[in-house]
Tab-separated table of C-alpha atoms in Angstrom:
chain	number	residue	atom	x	y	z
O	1	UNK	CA	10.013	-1.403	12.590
O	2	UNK	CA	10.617	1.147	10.081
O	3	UNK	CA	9.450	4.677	10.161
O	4	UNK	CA	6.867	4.239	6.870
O	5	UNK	CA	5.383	1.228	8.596
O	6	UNK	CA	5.396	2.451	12.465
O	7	UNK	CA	3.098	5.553	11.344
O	8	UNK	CA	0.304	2.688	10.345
O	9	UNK	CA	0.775	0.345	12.802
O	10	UNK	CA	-2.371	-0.213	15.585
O	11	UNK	CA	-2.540	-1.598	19.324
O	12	UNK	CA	-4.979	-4.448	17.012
O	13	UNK	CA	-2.448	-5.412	14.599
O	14	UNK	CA	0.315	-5.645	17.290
O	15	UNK	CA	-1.586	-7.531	19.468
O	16	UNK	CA	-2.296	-9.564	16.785
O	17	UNK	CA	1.719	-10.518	15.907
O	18	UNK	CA	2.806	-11.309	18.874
O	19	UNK	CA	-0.338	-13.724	19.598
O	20	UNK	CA	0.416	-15.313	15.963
O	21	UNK	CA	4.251	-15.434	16.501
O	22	UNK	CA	3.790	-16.993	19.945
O	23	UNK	CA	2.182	-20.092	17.483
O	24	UNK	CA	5.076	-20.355	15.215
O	25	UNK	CA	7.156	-23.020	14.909
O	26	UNK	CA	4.509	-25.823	15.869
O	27	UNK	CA	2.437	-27.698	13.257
O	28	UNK	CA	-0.531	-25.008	13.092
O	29	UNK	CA	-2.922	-25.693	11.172
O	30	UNK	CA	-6.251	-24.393	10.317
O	31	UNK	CA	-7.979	-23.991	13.992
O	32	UNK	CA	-5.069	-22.731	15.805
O	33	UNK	CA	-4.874	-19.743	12.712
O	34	UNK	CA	-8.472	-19.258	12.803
O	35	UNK	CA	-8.373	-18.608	17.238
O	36	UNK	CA	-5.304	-15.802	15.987
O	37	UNK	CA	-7.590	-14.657	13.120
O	38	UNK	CA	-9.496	-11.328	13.325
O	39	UNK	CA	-13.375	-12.079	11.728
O	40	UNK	CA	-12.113	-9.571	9.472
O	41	UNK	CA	-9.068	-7.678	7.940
O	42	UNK	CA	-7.702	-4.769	10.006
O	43	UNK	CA	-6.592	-2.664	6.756
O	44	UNK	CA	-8.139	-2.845	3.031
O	45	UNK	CA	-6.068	-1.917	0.136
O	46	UNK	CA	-8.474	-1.359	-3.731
O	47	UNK	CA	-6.896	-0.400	-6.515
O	48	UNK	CA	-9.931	1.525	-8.545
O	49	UNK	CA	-7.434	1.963	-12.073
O	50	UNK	CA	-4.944	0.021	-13.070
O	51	UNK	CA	-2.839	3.182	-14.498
O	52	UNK	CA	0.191	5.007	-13.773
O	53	UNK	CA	1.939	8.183	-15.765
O	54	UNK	CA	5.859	6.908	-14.314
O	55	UNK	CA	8.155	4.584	-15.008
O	56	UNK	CA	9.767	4.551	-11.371
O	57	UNK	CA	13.201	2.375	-11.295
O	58	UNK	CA	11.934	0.133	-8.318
O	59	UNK	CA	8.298	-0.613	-9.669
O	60	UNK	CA	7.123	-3.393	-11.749
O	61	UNK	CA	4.551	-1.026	-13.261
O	62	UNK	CA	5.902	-0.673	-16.450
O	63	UNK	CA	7.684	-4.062	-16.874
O	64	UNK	CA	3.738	-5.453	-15.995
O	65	UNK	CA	1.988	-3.700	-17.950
O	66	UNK	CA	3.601	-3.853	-20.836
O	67	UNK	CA	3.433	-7.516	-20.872
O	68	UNK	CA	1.108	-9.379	-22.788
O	69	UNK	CA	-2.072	-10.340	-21.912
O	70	UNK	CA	-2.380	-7.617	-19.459
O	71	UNK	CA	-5.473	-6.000	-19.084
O	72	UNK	CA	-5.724	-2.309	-18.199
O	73	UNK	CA	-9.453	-1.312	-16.313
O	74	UNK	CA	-10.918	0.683	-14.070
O	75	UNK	CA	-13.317	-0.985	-10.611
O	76	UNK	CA	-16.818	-0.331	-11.388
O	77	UNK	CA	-18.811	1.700	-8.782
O	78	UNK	CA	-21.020	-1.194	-8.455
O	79	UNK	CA	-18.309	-3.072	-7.252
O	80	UNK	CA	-16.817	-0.276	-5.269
O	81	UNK	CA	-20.265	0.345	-3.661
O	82	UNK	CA	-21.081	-3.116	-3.029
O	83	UNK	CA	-17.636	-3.559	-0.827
O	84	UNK	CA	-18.435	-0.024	0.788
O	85	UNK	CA	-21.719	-1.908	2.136
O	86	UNK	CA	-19.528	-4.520	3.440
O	87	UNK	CA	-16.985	-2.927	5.443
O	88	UNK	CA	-19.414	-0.432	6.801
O	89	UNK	CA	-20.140	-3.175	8.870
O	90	UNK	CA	-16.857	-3.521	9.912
O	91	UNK	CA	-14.631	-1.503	12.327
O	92	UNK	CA	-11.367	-1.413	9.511
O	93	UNK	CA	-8.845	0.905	10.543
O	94	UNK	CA	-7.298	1.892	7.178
O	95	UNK	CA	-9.021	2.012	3.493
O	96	UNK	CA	-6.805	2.531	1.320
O	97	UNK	CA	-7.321	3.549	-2.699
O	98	UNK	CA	-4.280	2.747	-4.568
O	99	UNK	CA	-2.716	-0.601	-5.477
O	100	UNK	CA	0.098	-1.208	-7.695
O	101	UNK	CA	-1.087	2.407	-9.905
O	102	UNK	CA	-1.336	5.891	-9.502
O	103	UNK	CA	-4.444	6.753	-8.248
O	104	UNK	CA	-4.815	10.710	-8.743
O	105	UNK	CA	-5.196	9.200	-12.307
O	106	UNK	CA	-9.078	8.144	-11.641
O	107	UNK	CA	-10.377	11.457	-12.015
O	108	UNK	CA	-13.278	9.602	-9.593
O	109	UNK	CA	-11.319	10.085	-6.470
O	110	UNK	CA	-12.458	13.344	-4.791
O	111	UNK	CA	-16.057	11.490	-5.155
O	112	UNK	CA	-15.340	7.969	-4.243
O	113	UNK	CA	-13.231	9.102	-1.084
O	114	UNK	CA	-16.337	11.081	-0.159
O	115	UNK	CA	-18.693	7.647	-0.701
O	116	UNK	CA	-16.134	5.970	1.748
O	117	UNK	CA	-16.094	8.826	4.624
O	118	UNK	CA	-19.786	8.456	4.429
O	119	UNK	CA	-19.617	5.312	4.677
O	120	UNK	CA	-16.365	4.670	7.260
O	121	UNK	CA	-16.772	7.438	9.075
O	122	UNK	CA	-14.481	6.226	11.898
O	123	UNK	CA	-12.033	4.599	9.361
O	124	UNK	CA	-8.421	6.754	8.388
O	125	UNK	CA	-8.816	7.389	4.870
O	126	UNK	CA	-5.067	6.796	2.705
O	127	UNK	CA	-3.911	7.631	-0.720
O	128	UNK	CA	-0.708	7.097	-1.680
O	129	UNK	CA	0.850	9.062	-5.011
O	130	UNK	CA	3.392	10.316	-6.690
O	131	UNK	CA	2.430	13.744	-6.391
O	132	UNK	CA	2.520	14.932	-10.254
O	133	UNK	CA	-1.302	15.701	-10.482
O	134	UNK	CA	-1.817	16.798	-7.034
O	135	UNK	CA	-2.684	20.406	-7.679
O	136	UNK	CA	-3.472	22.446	-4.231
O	137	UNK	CA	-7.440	22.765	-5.761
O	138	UNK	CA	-7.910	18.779	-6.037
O	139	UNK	CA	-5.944	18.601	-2.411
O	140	UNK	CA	-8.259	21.111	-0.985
O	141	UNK	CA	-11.092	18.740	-2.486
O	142	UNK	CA	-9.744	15.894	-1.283
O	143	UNK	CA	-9.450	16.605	2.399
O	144	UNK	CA	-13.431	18.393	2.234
O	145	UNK	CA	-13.996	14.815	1.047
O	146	UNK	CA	-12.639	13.412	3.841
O	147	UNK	CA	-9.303	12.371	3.234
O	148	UNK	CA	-7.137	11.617	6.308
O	149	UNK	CA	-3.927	10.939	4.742
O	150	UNK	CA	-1.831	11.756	1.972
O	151	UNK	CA	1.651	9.904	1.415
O	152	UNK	CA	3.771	11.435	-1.553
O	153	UNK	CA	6.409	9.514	-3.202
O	154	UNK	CA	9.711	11.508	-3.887
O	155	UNK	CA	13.081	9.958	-4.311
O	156	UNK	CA	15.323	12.536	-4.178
O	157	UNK	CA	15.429	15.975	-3.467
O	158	UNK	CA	17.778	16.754	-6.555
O	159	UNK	CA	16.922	17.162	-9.979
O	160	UNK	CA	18.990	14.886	-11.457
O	161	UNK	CA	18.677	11.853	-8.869
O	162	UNK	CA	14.735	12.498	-8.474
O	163	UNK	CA	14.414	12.021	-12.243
O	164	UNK	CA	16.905	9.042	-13.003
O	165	UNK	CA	14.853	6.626	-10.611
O	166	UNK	CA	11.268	8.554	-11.035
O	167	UNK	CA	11.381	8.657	-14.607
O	168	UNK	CA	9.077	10.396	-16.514
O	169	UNK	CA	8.479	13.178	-13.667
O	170	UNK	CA	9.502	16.454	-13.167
O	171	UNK	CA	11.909	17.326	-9.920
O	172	UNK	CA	10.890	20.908	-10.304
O	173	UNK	CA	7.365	20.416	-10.446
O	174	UNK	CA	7.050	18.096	-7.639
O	175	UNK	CA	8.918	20.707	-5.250
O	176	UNK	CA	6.512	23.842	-6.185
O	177	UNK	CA	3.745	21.344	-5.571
O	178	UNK	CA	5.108	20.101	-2.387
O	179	UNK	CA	6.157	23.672	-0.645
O	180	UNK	CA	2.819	25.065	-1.823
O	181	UNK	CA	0.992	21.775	-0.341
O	182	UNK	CA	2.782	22.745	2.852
O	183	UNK	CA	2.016	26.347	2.904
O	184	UNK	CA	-1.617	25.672	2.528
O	185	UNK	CA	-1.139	23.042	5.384
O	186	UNK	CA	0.559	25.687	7.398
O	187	UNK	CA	-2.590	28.167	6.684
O	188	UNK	CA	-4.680	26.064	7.676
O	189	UNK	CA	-6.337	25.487	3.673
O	190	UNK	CA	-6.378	21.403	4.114
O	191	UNK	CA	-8.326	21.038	7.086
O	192	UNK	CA	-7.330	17.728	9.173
O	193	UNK	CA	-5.548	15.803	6.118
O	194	UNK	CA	-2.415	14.917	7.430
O	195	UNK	CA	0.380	14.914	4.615
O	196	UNK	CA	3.637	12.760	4.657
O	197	UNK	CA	7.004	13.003	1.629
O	198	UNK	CA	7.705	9.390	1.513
O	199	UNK	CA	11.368	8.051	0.255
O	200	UNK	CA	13.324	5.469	-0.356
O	201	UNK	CA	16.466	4.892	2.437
O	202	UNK	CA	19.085	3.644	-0.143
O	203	UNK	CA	22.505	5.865	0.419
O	204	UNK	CA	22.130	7.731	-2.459
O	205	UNK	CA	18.600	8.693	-2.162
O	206	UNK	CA	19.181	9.963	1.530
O	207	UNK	CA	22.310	12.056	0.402
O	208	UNK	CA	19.993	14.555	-1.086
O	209	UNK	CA	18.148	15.110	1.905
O	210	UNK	CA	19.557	18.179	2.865
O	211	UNK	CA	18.509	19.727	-0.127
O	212	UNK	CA	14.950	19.286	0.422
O	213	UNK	CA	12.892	22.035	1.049
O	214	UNK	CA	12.883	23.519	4.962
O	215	UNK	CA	9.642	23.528	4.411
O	216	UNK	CA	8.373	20.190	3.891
O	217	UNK	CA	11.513	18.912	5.055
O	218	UNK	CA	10.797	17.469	8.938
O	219	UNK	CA	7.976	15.360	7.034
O	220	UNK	CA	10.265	13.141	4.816
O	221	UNK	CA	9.507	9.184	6.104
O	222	UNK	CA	12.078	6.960	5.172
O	223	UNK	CA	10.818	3.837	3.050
O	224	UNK	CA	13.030	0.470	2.836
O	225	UNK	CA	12.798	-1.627	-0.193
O	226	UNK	CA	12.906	-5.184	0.292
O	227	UNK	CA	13.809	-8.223	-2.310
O	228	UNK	CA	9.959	-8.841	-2.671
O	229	UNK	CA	10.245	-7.215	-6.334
O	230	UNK	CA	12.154	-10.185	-6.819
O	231	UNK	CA	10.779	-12.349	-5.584
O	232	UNK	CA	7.460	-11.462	-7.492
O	233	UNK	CA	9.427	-12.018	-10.337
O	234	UNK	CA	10.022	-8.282	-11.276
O	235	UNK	CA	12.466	-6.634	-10.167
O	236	UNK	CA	13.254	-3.356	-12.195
O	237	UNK	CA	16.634	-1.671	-11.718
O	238	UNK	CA	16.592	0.012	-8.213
O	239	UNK	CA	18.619	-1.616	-5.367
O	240	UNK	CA	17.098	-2.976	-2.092
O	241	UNK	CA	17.543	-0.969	1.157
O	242	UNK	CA	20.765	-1.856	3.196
O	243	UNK	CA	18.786	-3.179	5.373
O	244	UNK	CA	18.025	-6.275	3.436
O	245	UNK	CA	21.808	-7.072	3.817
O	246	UNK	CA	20.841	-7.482	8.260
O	247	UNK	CA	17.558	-8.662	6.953
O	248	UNK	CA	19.401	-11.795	5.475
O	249	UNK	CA	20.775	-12.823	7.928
O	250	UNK	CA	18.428	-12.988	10.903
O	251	UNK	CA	15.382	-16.048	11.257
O	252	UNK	CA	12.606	-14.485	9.139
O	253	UNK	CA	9.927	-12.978	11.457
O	254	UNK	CA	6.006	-13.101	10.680
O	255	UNK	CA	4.898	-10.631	8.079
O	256	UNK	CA	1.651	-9.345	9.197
O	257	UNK	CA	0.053	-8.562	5.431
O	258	UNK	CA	-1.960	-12.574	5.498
O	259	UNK	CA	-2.857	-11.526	9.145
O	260	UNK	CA	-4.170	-8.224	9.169
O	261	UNK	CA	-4.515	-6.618	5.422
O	262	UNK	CA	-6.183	-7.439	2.463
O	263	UNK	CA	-5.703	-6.259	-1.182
O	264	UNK	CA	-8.560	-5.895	-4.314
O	265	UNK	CA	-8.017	-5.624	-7.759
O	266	UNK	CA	-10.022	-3.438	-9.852
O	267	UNK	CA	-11.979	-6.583	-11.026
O	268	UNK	CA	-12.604	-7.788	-7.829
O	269	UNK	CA	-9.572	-9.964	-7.991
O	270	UNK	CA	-8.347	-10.553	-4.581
O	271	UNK	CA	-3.731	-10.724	-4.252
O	272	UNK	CA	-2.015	-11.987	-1.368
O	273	UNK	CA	0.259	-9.334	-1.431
O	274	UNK	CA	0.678	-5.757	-2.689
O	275	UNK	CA	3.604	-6.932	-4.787
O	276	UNK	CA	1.733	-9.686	-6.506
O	277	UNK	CA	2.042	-7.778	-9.893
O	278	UNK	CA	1.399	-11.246	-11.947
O	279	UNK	CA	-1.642	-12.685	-9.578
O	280	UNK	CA	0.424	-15.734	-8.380
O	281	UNK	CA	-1.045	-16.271	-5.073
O	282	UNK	CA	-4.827	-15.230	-6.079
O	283	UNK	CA	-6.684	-15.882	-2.908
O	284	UNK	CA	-10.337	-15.338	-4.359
O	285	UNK	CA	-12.614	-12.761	-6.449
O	286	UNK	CA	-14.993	-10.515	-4.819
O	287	UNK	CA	-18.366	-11.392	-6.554
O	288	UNK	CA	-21.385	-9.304	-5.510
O	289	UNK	CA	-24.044	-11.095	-7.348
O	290	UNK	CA	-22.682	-14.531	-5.894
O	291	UNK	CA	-22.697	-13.271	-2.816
O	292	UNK	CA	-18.941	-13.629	-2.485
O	293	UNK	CA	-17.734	-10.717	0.087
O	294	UNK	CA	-14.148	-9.931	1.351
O	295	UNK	CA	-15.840	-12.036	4.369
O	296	UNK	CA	-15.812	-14.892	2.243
O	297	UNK	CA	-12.235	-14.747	0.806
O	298	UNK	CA	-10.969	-13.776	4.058
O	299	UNK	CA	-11.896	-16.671	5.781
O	300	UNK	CA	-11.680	-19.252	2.933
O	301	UNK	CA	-9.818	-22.405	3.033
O	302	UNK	CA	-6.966	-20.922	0.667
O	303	UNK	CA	-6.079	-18.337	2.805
O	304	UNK	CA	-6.357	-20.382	5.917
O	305	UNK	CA	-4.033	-22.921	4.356
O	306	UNK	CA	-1.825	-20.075	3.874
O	307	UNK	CA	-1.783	-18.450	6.923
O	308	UNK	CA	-1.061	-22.008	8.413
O	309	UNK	CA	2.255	-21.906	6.089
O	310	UNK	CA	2.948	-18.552	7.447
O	311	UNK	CA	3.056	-19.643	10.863
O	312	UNK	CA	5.076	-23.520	10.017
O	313	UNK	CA	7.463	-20.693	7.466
O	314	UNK	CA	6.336	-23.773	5.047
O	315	UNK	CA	6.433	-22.795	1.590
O	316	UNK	CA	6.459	-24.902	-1.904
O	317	UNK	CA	8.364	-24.392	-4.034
O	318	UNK	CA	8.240	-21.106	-6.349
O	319	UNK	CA	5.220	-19.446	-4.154
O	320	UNK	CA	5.317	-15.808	-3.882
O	321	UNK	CA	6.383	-15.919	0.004
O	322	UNK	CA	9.161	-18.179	-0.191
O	323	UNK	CA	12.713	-16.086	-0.244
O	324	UNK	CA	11.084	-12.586	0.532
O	325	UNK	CA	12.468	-10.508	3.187
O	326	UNK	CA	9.992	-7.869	3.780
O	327	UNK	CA	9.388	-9.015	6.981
O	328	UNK	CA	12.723	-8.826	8.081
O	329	UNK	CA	13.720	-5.418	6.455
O	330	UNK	CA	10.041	-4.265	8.398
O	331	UNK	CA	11.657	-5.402	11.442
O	332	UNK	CA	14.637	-4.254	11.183
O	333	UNK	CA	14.230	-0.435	10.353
């Protein structure tokens, strides 16, 4: 398993996997998923703004958005409250806020991560950004509110490499940030939020390692990128990680994200996937004055049906699952 996805992964969700990839290769269908089945996800993912201020090489952000018929919002705190009251009643071990966007941009955040440590008070809290607004007075507010983790997105450790593939973002401003980040993590300023730098492994990302800061250095988790862009039908100009290569060529393994996580929309739009950029494999909407709960979409007969494909690896057609290697690279990092 890669390093990225190693530092989230639970005694639950592994328990989980092997139970459900003991069941592959039979006929599974909707019973035999449900006895694998947690009563509900392990990790929630909400995207609460649908903005970002890059134009990375290896997201879909700007080829999305730009698109027509795209709609740009923000989640409503009704919304967001009314799925707070749900999973307080659930023992989730990761929230999430971000999804497909940069979420430093909802000038909510310090607020709404302090509405879900009152509310999750057990649960590890996650953003993950690409740094550019994190000044160290909105990460000192952050971790008061409760933040537990905070993953930073930096690929490269040179000036010109960092800004080629995170375009629109400045290498130099990223690296005061970061080493004064670290300094106040070293004095103790931050309290228990945990920080990671977070990059991608292809060859010429990892050559400017060295160069990175002593500092913040030893914290650098290595990210692979898989061909789900691709498959997604988005796939901006960045290359997959080598990995993909080994991935190719080995049986595809279970991916754990129909198993154990679950992603919402800022309009209560509920993805298979966190790389579902054009909503392809909708699985159901989070609707508070219907009564409809992640509960409800969790266990509905869509995602069932899916989860039943997941375990047969039977896929029509053009659905977002069929072809993608995530799985594999996962494994094989």
């Amino acid at each position: 398993m890669r390093p990225f996805d190693r530092a989230t992964a639970s005694v639950r969700e592994d328990e989980l996997l092997r139970a459900a990839a003991r069941a592959r290769g039979g006929t599974a269908g909707a019973a035999e998923v449900d006895a694998l089945l947690p009563p509900f996800p392990l990790k929630v993912q909400l995207q609460t703004t649908t903005r970002c201020n890059a134009a990375c090489q290896m997201c879909p952000h700007p080829l999305v958005t730009r698109a027509p018929g795209f709609e740009h919002g923000e989640m409503s705190r009704a919304l967001y409250d009314a799925l707070l009251a749900e999973l307080a009643n659930h023992p989730i071990e990761r929230l999430s806020l971000f999804l497909m966007n940069e979420p430093l941009l909802d000038r909510r955040m310090v607020e709404w991560i302090a509405a879900a440590r009152r509310a999750l008070p057990a649960t590890t809290l996650n953003l993950f950004s690409n740094g550019a607004l994190l000044r160290l007075e909105l990460a000192e507010q952050l971790a008061e509110a409760g933040l537990d983790e905070l993953c930073v997105s930096v690929h490269g450790f040179e000036a010109p490499r960092y800004e080629a593939v995170m375009e629109g973002l400045s290498f130099a401003r990223i690296d005061a940030q970061l080493r004064g980040l670290f300094g106040h993590a070293r004095d103790g300023r931050i309290g228990r939020l945990r920080l990671k730098v977070v990059m991608g492994d292809l060859p010429e990302l990892v050559a400017t390692l060295p160069a990175a800061d002593p500092l913040y250095r030893d914290h650098v988790l290595l990210k692979a990128f898989s061909n789900e862009r691709a498959v997604a039908g988005v796939a901006p100009g960045l290359a997959s990680s080598p990995l993909a290569d080994a991935a190719a060529a080995r049986a595809a393994p279970l991916c754990q994200r129909p198993f154990v996580k679950f992603y919402v929309l800022w309009d209560g739009t509920c993805v298979l996937c966190n790389v579902d950029w054009k909503r392809a494999a909708v699985v159901g909407r989070i609707d508070p004055a219907a009564g409809i709960g992640i509960a409800d979409v969790w266990r509905s007969d869509r995602y069932r049906e899916i989860r039943a494909r997941h375990l047969r690896h039977e896929f029509e057609p053009g659905f977002l699952c069929r072809g993608c290697d995530y799985a594999a690279v996962a494994e094989g990092g």
